[in-house]
Amino acid sequence: MGAGAGARDEFTSADAYVFSIPMWNSGVPYVFKQWVDIITQPGMVFGFDPAAGYSGLVHGKKAATIYTSGVYSEGVPIQFGADFHSTYVKDWLRFIGVTDVTEVRFQPTILTGTPAQDRDAALIAARDAGKAF
């Protein structure tokens, strides 16, 4: 077995997943990306068929994704960044077969008029997401 076998086994044996993912330069932190690359191996979390293409092998799992950012927020002008971190994570989870995903966002920016209320709403959403597990 390769060096990442332990991480893959730990991941596939879990009942549910919670990911807290800050946005770094419009993407995910490199350590998260490296971890994804280590566990995302054929036959472990995805399969491939020459006729049908890729298919996820991680079924019946729930995930909660918590996205944070200090500059980007949904609905802000492009000058404040683009969201590649949640799109990356959503696509990766779909790719490996995890489809039951609850998303929580806390992305206050200099344009946010109500950061305290937004934080409170994000905390409530995170608590509610935890109840699903």
CSV table of C-alpha atoms in Angstrom, one decimal:
chain,number,residue,atom,x,y,z
A,1,MET,CA,0.0,0.0,0.0
A,2,GLY,CA,1.1,3.5,-0.7
A,3,ALA,CA,1.8,6.3,1.8
A,4,GLY,CA,-1.7,7.6,1.5
A,5,ALA,CA,-3.5,4.3,2.2
A,6,GLY,CA,-4.0,5.1,5.9
A,7,ALA,CA,-5.6,8.5,5.0
A,8,ARG,CA,-7.8,6.9,2.4
A,9,ASP,CA,-8.9,4.1,4.8
A,10,GLU,CA,-9.7,6.6,7.5
A,11,PHE,CA,-11.7,8.7,5.0
A,12,THR,CA,-13.7,5.9,3.5
A,13,SER,CA,-14.5,4.4,6.9
A,14,ALA,CA,-16.0,7.6,8.3
A,15,ASP,CA,-19.8,8.0,8.4
A,16,ALA,CA,-19.8,11.7,7.6
A,17,TYR,CA,-17.5,14.5,6.8
A,18,VAL,CA,-17.1,18.1,8.0
A,19,PHE,CA,-14.9,20.4,5.9
A,20,SER,CA,-14.0,23.9,7.0
A,21,ILE,CA,-12.5,25.5,3.9
A,22,PRO,CA,-11.1,29.1,3.8
A,23,MET,CA,-10.6,30.7,0.4
A,24,TRP,CA,-7.0,31.3,-0.4
A,25,ASN,CA,-6.3,33.3,-3.5
A,26,SER,CA,-9.7,32.3,-5.0
A,27,GLY,CA,-9.0,28.6,-4.3
A,28,VAL,CA,-8.5,26.0,-1.5
A,29,PRO,CA,-5.5,25.9,0.8
A,30,TYR,CA,-2.7,23.8,-0.7
A,31,VAL,CA,-2.7,21.4,2.3
A,32,PHE,CA,-6.4,20.6,1.6
A,33,LYS,CA,-5.7,20.1,-2.1
A,34,GLN,CA,-2.7,17.8,-1.3
A,35,TRP,CA,-4.9,15.8,1.1
A,36,VAL,CA,-7.6,15.5,-1.6
A,37,ASP,CA,-4.9,14.3,-4.1
A,38,ILE,CA,-3.6,11.7,-1.6
A,39,ILE,CA,-7.0,10.1,-0.9
A,40,THR,CA,-8.5,10.5,-4.4
A,41,GLN,CA,-7.2,7.3,-5.9
A,42,PRO,CA,-8.8,4.9,-8.5
A,43,GLY,CA,-10.5,1.9,-6.9
A,44,MET,CA,-10.6,3.6,-3.5
A,45,VAL,CA,-12.9,6.6,-4.0
A,46,PHE,CA,-13.7,6.5,-7.7
A,47,GLY,CA,-13.8,4.1,-10.5
A,48,PHE,CA,-13.5,4.3,-14.3
A,49,ASP,CA,-15.2,2.5,-17.1
A,50,PRO,CA,-14.1,3.1,-20.7
A,51,ALA,CA,-17.7,3.2,-21.8
A,52,ALA,CA,-19.4,5.0,-18.9
A,53,GLY,CA,-16.6,7.2,-17.6
A,54,TYR,CA,-15.8,8.0,-14.0
A,55,SER,CA,-18.0,7.0,-11.1
A,56,GLY,CA,-17.8,7.8,-7.4
A,57,LEU,CA,-17.4,4.9,-4.9
A,58,VAL,CA,-18.1,6.8,-1.7
A,59,HIS,CA,-21.9,6.3,-1.2
A,60,GLY,CA,-24.3,6.8,1.6
A,61,LYS,CA,-22.1,9.5,3.3
A,62,LYS,CA,-23.1,13.0,4.3
A,63,ALA,CA,-20.9,16.0,4.2
A,64,ALA,CA,-21.0,19.6,5.6
A,65,THR,CA,-18.9,22.2,3.9
A,66,ILE,CA,-18.1,25.4,5.7
A,67,TYR,CA,-16.7,28.1,3.4
A,68,THR,CA,-15.1,31.3,4.6
A,69,SER,CA,-13.4,34.2,3.0
A,70,GLY,CA,-12.4,37.7,3.9
A,71,VAL,CA,-12.7,39.3,0.5
A,72,TYR,CA,-15.0,37.2,-1.7
A,73,SER,CA,-18.7,36.9,-1.0
A,74,GLU,CA,-21.5,35.7,-3.2
A,75,GLY,CA,-22.9,38.6,-5.1
A,76,VAL,CA,-19.9,41.0,-4.9
A,77,PRO,CA,-18.3,42.4,-8.1
A,78,ILE,CA,-15.7,40.3,-9.8
A,79,GLN,CA,-13.0,42.8,-8.6
A,80,PHE,CA,-13.4,41.2,-5.2
A,81,GLY,CA,-12.6,37.7,-6.5
A,82,ALA,CA,-14.2,34.6,-7.9
A,83,ASP,CA,-15.4,31.5,-6.1
A,84,PHE,CA,-13.2,28.6,-7.1
A,85,HIS,CA,-13.0,27.1,-3.7
A,86,SER,CA,-16.6,25.9,-3.3
A,87,THR,CA,-16.8,24.9,-7.0
A,88,TYR,CA,-13.7,22.8,-6.6
A,89,VAL,CA,-15.0,21.1,-3.4
A,90,LYS,CA,-18.5,20.5,-4.8
A,91,ASP,CA,-17.1,18.9,-8.0
A,92,TRP,CA,-14.7,16.7,-6.0
A,93,LEU,CA,-17.4,15.5,-3.7
A,94,ARG,CA,-19.7,14.7,-6.6
A,95,PHE,CA,-16.8,13.0,-8.4
A,96,ILE,CA,-16.2,10.6,-5.5
A,97,GLY,CA,-19.9,9.9,-5.0
A,98,VAL,CA,-20.9,12.2,-2.0
A,99,THR,CA,-24.1,13.8,-2.9
A,100,ASP,CA,-25.8,14.6,0.4
A,101,VAL,CA,-24.0,17.9,1.2
A,102,THR,CA,-25.0,20.8,3.4
A,103,GLU,CA,-23.2,24.1,2.6
A,104,VAL,CA,-22.5,26.8,5.2
A,105,ARG,CA,-20.9,30.1,4.2
A,106,PHE,CA,-19.4,32.9,6.3
A,107,GLN,CA,-17.8,35.3,4.0
A,108,PRO,CA,-17.9,38.8,5.4
A,109,THR,CA,-16.2,41.5,3.3
A,110,ILE,CA,-15.5,45.2,3.4
A,111,LEU,CA,-18.8,45.4,1.5
A,112,THR,CA,-20.8,43.4,4.1
A,113,GLY,CA,-23.1,45.7,6.0
A,114,THR,CA,-24.1,43.2,8.7
A,115,PRO,CA,-21.1,41.0,9.6
A,116,ALA,CA,-22.2,40.2,13.1
A,117,GLN,CA,-25.7,39.1,11.9
A,118,ASP,CA,-24.1,37.1,9.1
A,119,ARG,CA,-21.8,35.4,11.6
A,120,ASP,CA,-24.8,34.5,13.8
A,121,ALA,CA,-26.6,33.1,10.8
A,122,ALA,CA,-23.6,31.1,9.8
A,123,LEU,CA,-23.3,29.6,13.3
A,124,ILE,CA,-27.0,28.7,13.3
A,125,ALA,CA,-26.6,27.1,9.9
A,126,ALA,CA,-23.5,25.2,11.1
A,127,ARG,CA,-25.4,23.9,14.2
A,128,ASP,CA,-28.3,22.8,11.9
A,129,ALA,CA,-25.9,21.1,9.6
A,130,GLY,CA,-24.5,19.1,12.5
A,131,LYS,CA,-27.9,17.9,13.5
A,132,ALA,CA,-28.1,16.1,10.1
A,133,PHE,CA,-25.3,13.8,11.2
